[in-house]
XYZ file of C-alpha atoms in Angstrom:
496
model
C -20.778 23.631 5.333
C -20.186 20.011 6.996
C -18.652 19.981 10.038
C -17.274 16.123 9.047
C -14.931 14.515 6.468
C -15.831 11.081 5.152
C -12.501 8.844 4.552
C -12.881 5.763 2.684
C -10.290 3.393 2.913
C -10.463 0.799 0.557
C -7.478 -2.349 1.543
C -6.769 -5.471 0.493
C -8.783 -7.468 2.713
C -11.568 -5.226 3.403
C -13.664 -1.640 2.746
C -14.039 0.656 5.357
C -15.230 4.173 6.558
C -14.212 6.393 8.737
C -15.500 9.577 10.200
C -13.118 12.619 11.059
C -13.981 15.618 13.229
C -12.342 19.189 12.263
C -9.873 18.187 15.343
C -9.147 14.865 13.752
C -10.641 12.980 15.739
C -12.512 9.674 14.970
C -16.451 9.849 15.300
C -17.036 6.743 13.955
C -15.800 3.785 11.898
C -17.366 1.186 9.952
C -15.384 -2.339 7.912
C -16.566 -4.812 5.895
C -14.278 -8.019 4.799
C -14.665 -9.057 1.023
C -13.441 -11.998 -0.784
C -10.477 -13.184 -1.434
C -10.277 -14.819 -4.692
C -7.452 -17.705 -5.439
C -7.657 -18.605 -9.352
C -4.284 -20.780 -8.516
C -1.258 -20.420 -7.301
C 0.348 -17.167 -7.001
C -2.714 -15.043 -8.145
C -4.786 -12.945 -6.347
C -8.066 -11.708 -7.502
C -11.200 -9.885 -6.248
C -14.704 -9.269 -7.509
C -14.736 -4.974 -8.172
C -18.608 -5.563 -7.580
C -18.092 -6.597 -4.263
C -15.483 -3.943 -3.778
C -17.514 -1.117 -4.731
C -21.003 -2.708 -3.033
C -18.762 -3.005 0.401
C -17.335 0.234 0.296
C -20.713 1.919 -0.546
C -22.242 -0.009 2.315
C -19.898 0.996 5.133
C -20.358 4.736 4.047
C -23.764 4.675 4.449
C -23.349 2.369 7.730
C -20.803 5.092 9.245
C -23.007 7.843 9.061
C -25.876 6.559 10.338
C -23.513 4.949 13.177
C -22.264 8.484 13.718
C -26.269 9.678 13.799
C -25.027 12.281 11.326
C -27.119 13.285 7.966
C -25.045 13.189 4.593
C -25.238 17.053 4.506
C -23.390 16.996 7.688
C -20.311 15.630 5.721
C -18.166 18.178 4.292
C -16.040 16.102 1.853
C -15.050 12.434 1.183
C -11.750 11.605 0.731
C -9.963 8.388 -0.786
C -7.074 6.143 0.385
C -6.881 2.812 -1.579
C -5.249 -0.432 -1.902
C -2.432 0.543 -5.023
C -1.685 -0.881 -8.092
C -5.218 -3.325 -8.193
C -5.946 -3.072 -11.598
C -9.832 -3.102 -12.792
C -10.618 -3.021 -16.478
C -14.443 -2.078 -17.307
C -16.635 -1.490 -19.908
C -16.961 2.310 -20.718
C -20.695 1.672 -22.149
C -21.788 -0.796 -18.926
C -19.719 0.297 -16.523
C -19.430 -3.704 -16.021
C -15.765 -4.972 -15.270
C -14.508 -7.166 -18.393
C -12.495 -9.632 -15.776
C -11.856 -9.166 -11.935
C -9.516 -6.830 -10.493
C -6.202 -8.375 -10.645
C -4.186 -7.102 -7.321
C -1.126 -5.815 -6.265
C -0.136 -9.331 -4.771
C -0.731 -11.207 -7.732
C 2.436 -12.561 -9.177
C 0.655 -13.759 -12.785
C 3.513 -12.180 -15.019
C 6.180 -12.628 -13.051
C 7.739 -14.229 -16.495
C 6.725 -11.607 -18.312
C 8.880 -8.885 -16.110
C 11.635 -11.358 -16.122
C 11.580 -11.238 -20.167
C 11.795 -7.818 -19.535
C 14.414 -7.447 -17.759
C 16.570 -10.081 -19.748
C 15.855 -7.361 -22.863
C 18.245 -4.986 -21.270
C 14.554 -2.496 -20.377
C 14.220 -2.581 -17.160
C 16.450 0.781 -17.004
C 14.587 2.754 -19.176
C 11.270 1.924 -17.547
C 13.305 3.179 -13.939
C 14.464 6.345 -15.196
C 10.999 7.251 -16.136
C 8.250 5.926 -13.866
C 10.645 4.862 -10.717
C 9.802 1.880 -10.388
C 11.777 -1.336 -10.703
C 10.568 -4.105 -13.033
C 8.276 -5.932 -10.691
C 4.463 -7.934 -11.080
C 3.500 -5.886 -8.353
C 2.484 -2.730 -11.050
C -0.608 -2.545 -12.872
C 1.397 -2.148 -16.334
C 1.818 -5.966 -16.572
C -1.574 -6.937 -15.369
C -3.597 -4.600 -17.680
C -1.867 -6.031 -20.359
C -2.239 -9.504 -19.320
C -6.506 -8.506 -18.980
C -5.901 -7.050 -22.659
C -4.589 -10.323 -23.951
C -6.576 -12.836 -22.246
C -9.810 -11.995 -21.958
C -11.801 -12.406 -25.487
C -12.483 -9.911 -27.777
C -10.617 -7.148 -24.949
C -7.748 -6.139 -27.261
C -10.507 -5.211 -29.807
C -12.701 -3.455 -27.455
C -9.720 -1.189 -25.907
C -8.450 -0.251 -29.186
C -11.936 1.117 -30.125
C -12.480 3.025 -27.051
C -14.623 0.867 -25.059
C -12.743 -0.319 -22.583
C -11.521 1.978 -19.389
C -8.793 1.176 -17.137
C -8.561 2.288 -13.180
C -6.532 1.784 -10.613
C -9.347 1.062 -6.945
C -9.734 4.857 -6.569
C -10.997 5.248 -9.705
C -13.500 2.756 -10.024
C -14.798 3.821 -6.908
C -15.119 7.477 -8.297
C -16.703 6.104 -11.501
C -19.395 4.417 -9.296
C -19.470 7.322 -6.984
C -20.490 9.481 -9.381
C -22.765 7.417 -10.824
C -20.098 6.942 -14.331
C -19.442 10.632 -14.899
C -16.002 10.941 -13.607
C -12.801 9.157 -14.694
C -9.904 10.538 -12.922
C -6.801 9.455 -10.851
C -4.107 11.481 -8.558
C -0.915 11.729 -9.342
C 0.437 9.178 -5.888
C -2.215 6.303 -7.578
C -0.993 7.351 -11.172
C 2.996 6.736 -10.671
C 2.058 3.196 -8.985
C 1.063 2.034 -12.659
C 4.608 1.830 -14.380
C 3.084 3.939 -17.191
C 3.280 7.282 -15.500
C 5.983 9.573 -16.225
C 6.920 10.888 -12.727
C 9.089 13.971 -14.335
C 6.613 15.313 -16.831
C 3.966 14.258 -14.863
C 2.080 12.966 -17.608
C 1.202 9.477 -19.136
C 4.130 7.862 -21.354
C 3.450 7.450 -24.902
C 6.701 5.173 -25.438
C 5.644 3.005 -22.399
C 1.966 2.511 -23.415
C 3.402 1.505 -26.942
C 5.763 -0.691 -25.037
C 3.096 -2.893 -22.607
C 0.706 -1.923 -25.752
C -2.078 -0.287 -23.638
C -4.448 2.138 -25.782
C -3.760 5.676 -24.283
C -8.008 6.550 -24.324
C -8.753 3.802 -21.532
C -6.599 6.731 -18.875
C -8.232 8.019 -16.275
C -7.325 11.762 -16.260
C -4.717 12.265 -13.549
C -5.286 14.939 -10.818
C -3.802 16.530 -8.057
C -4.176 14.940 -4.622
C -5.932 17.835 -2.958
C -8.779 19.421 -5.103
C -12.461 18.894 -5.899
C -12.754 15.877 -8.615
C -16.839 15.745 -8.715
C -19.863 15.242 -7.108
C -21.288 12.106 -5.499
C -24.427 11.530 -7.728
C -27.694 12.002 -5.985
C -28.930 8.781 -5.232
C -25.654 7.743 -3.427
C -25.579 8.635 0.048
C -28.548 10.668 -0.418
C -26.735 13.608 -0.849
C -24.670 15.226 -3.701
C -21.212 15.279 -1.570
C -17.713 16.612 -2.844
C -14.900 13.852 -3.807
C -11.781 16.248 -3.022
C -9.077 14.212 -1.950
C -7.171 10.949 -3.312
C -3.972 9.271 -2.193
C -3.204 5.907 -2.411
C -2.712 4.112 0.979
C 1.072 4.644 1.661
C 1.033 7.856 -0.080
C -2.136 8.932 2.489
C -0.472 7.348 5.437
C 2.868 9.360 4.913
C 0.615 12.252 4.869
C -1.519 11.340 7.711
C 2.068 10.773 9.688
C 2.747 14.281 8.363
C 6.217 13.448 7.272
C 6.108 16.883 5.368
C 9.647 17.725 5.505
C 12.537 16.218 4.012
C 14.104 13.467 5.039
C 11.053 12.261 7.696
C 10.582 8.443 6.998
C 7.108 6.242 8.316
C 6.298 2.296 7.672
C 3.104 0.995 7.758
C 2.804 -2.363 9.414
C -0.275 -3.856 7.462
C -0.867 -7.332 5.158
C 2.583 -5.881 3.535
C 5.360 -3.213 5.169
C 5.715 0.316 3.481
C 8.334 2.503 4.165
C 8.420 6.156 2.553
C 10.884 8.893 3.282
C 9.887 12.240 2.189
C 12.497 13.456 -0.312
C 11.446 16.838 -1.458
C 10.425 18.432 -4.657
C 12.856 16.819 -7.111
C 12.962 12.482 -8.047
C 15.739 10.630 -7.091
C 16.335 7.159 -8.419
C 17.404 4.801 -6.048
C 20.812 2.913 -6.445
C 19.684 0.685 -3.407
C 16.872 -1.271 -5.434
C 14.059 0.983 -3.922
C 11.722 2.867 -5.405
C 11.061 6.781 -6.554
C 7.217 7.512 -6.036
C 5.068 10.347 -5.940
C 3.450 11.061 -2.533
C 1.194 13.975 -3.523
C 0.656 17.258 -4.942
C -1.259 20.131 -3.422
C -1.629 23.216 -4.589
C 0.418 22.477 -7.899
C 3.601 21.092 -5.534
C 4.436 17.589 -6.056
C 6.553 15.880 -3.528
C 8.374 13.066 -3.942
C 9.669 10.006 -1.673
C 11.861 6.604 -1.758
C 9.838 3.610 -0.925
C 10.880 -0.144 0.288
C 8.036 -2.351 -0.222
C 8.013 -5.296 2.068
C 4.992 -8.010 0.753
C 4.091 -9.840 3.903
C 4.284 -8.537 7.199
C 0.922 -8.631 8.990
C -0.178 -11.748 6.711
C 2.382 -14.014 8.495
C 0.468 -13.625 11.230
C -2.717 -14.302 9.617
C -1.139 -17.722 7.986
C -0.259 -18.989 11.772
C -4.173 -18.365 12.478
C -5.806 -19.628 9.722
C -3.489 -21.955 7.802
C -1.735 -23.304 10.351
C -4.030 -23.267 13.473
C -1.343 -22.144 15.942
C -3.565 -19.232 17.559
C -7.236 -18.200 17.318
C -7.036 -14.288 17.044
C -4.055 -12.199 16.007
C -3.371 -10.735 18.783
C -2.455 -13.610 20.756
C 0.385 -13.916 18.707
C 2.211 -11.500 21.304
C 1.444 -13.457 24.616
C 2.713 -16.947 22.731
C 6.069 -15.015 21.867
C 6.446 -13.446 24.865
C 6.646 -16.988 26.931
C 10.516 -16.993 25.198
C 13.429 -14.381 25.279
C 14.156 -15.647 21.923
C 13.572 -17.843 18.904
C 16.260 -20.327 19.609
C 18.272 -19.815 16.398
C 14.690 -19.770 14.427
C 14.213 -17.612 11.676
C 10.947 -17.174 9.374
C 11.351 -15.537 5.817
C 7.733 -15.294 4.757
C 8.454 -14.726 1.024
C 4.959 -16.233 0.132
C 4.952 -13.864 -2.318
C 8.625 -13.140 -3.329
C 10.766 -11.126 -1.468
C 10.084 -7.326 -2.005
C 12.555 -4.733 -1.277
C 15.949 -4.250 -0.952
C 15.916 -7.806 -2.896
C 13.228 -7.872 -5.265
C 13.356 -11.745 -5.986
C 9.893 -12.848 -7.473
C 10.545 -16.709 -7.382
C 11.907 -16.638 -3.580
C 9.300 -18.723 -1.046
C 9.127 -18.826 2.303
C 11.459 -20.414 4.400
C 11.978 -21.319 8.253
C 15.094 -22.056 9.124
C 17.344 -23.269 12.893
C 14.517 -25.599 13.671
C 15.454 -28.325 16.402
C 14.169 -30.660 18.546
C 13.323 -27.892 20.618
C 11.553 -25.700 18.712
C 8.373 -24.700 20.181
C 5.251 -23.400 18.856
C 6.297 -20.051 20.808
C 9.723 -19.757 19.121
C 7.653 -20.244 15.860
C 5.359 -16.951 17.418
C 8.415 -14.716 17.954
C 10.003 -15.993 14.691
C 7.395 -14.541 12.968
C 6.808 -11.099 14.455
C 10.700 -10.572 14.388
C 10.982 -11.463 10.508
C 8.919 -7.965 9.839
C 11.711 -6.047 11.834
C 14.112 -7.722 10.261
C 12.386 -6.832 7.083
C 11.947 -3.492 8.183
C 15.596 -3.280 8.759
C 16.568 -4.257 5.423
C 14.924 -1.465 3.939
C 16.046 1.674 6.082
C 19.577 0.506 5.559
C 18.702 0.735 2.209
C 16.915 3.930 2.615
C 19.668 5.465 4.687
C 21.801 4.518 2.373
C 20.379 6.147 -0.981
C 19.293 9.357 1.451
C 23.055 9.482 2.639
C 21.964 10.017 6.211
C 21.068 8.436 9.370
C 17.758 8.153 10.324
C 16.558 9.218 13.582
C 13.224 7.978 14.258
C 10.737 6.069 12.561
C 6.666 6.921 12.211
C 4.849 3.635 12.442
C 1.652 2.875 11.899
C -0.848 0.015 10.907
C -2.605 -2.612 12.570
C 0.739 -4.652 13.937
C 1.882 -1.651 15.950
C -0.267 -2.241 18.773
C 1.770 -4.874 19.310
C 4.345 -3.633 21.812
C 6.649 -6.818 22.138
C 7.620 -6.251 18.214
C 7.578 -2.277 18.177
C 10.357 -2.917 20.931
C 11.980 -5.454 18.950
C 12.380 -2.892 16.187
C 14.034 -0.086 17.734
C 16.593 -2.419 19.457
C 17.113 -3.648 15.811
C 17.172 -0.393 14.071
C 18.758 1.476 16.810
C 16.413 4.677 16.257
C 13.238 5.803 18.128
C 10.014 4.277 16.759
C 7.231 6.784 17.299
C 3.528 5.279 17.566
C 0.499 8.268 17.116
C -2.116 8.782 18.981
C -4.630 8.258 15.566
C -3.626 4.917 14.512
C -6.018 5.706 11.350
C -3.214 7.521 9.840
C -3.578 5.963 6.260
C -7.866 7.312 6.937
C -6.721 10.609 8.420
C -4.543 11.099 5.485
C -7.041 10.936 2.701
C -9.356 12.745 5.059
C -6.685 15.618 5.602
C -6.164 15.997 1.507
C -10.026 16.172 1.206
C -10.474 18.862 4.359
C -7.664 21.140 2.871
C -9.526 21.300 -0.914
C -12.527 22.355 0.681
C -11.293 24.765 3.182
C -12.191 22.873 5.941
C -8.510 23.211 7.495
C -6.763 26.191 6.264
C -3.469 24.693 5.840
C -1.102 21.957 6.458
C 0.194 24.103 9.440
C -2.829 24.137 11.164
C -3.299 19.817 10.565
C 0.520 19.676 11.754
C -0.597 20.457 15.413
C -3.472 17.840 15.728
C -0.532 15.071 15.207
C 0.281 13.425 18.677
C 3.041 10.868 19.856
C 1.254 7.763 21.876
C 4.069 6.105 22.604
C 7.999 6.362 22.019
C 10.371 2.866 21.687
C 13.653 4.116 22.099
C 16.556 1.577 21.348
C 17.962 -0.434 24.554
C 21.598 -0.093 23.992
C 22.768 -3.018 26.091
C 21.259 -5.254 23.846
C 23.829 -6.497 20.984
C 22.156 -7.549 18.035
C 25.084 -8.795 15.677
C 24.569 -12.428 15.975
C 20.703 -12.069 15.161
C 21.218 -10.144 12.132
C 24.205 -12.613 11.084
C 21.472 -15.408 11.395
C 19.401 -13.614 9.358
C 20.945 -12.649 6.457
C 21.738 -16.584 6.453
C 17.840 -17.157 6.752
C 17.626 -14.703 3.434
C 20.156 -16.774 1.422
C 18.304 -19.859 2.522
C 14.810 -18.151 1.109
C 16.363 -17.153 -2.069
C 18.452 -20.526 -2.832
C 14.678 -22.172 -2.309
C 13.725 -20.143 -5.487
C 11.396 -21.362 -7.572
C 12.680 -22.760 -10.634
């Protein structure tokens, strides 16, 4: 039996590996970047070729960094980018078009048709989810009707449909497994998330043939067999979550009521809710976060688009720093923004708002606005973000939230994790395992195998780094007046 568990984390920007020890602790880690692909404006595209090729690569690169053998891996485990929809020839296993991701904003007319057709409830009350571009529904359709001679294909059973963790299981196992988990599966706006099944009356509605499915699966359990010629070694695939999903495991937010965001390119904040769906009356959305052992849990999301990415526009489109983590030392040289505010709705506003033609907006600018106000602007519009959806949260839960789980790149940064208690007047709790999105995927793989014996025994490897508790002399009234005006400002500045 291997003493390690492989996690592959497949983002938006790049494929990675990591290596877990049974104490969860990192042995080693390996990343590759891929390309980002720009057709025009407001899509978002990448090659799955280059996805799969960079994601094979850093699995082999991690365990020979970790000078471990592939039979010294136990299980691999999967945490992907969500909603990235890849549509591939059943026969070739060649993709028909590239994968269209979450980001892309293609048929943002489409889901406004929708929702002026009086469906947008009916689609809620069944998959969760609120009538967004964001879902694969829209963009497998969109593949279906623009590519030539797709339509035809899917309808005779050619075609195959995956959300990232399936293609990578399809190439993993070298074409003979199709499958999906249930956390991927209720991403797709297709997925019934109370029977737990595929909807016949939504595929009929986005007219998607039902055989191009992946099977869906539990998140914990043993989907197949790497095939022999990858990674040298025929290794167990037993655990799938997609990223948010994985990382609310990871932050083992098990019980009721526990809530963690993930600071990455976008924000995403679960709350575990239990055993039973609850549709959200604060435009956020009912997901499945996993289901081990035959239990499915449930939780609320807010999805904010671009969090981390703002910071990654003031380096490379706009020059104002050379690595991202200056950004903290050129905010830090002001106690405030001067009355500046950022909304970075480059890609619509997400949740609680979910306005696909918003754009970004700075507003308060004066004569002396400084490129350091234009810093802090930045990192504070992802609290204020943040803040937007607990109230939300706290308001369809019906409670106050305590503390917050954070996790993801941007929380190393300690000016903004600050920032954000002070704003959300609650502790924000930083682990020890930044991974947590990894560990999680890692976790659901190591319990299918018997590696760990339980989700008691993974409970006690979770550690607190560091605690922001709120500063309660500091009155943040104005600030959030300011930007609720910045908001209004982002959404008047629609597109038309």
């Amino acid at each position: 039996m291997g003493k390690y568990i492989l996690s592959l984390d497949q983002g938006t920007t790049s494929s990675r590996a990591i290596i877990f020890s049974h104490s969860g602790e990192i042995i080693a880690i390996a990343q590759k970047e891929f390309t980002q692909i720009y057709p025009q404006a407001g899509w978002v595209e990448h090659d799955p070729n280059e996805i799969w090729s960079t994601q094979l690569a850093v699995a082999t690169e991690v365990i020979a960094k970790a000078s471990l053998k592939a039979h010294d891996i136990n299980a691999i485990g999967i945490t992907n980018q969500r909603e990235t929809t890849i549509v591939w020839d059943r026969n070739t296993g060649k993709p028909i078009y590239n994968a269209i991701v979450w980001q892309d904003r293609r048929t943002s007319e489409y889901c406004n048709e929708i929702k002026r057709q009086g469906n947008a409830k009916f689609i809620q009350e069944k998959t969760g989810l609120i009538i967004d571009s964001y879902f694969s529904a829209t963009k497998v359709r969109w593949i279906l009707q623009n590519v030539e001679g797709a339509k035809q294909k899917a309808q005779n059973g050619e075609l195959t449909f995956g959300t990232v963790d399936s293609w990578l299981i399809w190439n993993l196992t070298g074409g003979k497994v199709h499958v999906t988990d249930v956390s991927n599966a209720s991403r797709t706006m297709i997925y019934n998330i109370h029977s737990l099944s595929w909807d016949d009356e939504l595929l009929q509605f986005f007219d998607i043939p039902k055989s191009m499915l992946p099977e869906v699966k539990s998140s914990s359990e043993v989907y197949g067999q790497t095939a022999g010629n990858i990674l040298a070694a025929q290794l167990p695939i037993a655990g799938i979550a997609g990223d948010q999903q994985s990382a609310l495991f990871g932050q083992m937010c098990t019980q009721l009521g526990m809530v963690k965001n993930t600071y990455g390119t976008g924000c995403f904040m679960l709350m575990n809710i239990g055993k039973t769906p609850k549709t959200s009356t604060n435009n956020l959305l009912t997901t499945i976060a996993w289901q081990i052992n035959g239990e499915v849990n449930y939780a609320l999301e807010g999805s904010i688009f671009i969090a981390g990415a703002i910071v990654q526009w003031l380096r490379d489109e706009i020059g104002l720093i050379q690595k991202s983590a200056d950004i903290e030392q050129l905010a830090q040289q002001v106690t405030d923004t001067l009355g500046v505010y950022i909304v970075p709705a480059f890609a619509g506003l997400g949740a609680p708002y979910w306005n696909q033609e918003a754009r970004g907006t700075i507003t308060g600018i004066t004569r002396g606005t400084n490129k350091s106000h234009i810093a802090r602007a930045a990192l504070e519009s992802i609290a204020y973000q943040t803040m937007d959806v607990l109230n939300a949260m706290q308001a369809d839960a019906g409670t106050p939230i305590t503390e917050l789980r954070v996790d993801g790149g941007v929380t190393a940064n300690n000016l903004l994790m600050q920032f954000q208690a002070n704003l959300l007047g609650c502790d924000v709790i930083r682990p020890q395992v930044s991974e947590v999105t990894a560990i999680g995927a890692a976790y659901l793989a190591g319990l299918a195998t018997g590696f760990w014996k339980d989700i008691e025994e993974i409970k006690s490897q979770w550690q607190i780094s560091k605690t922001f508790a709120a500063q309660s002399d500091v009155d943040n009234a104005e600030r959030i007046k300011g930007w609720q005006k910045a908001i209004k400002a982002a959404i008047a500045n629609s597109l038309p």
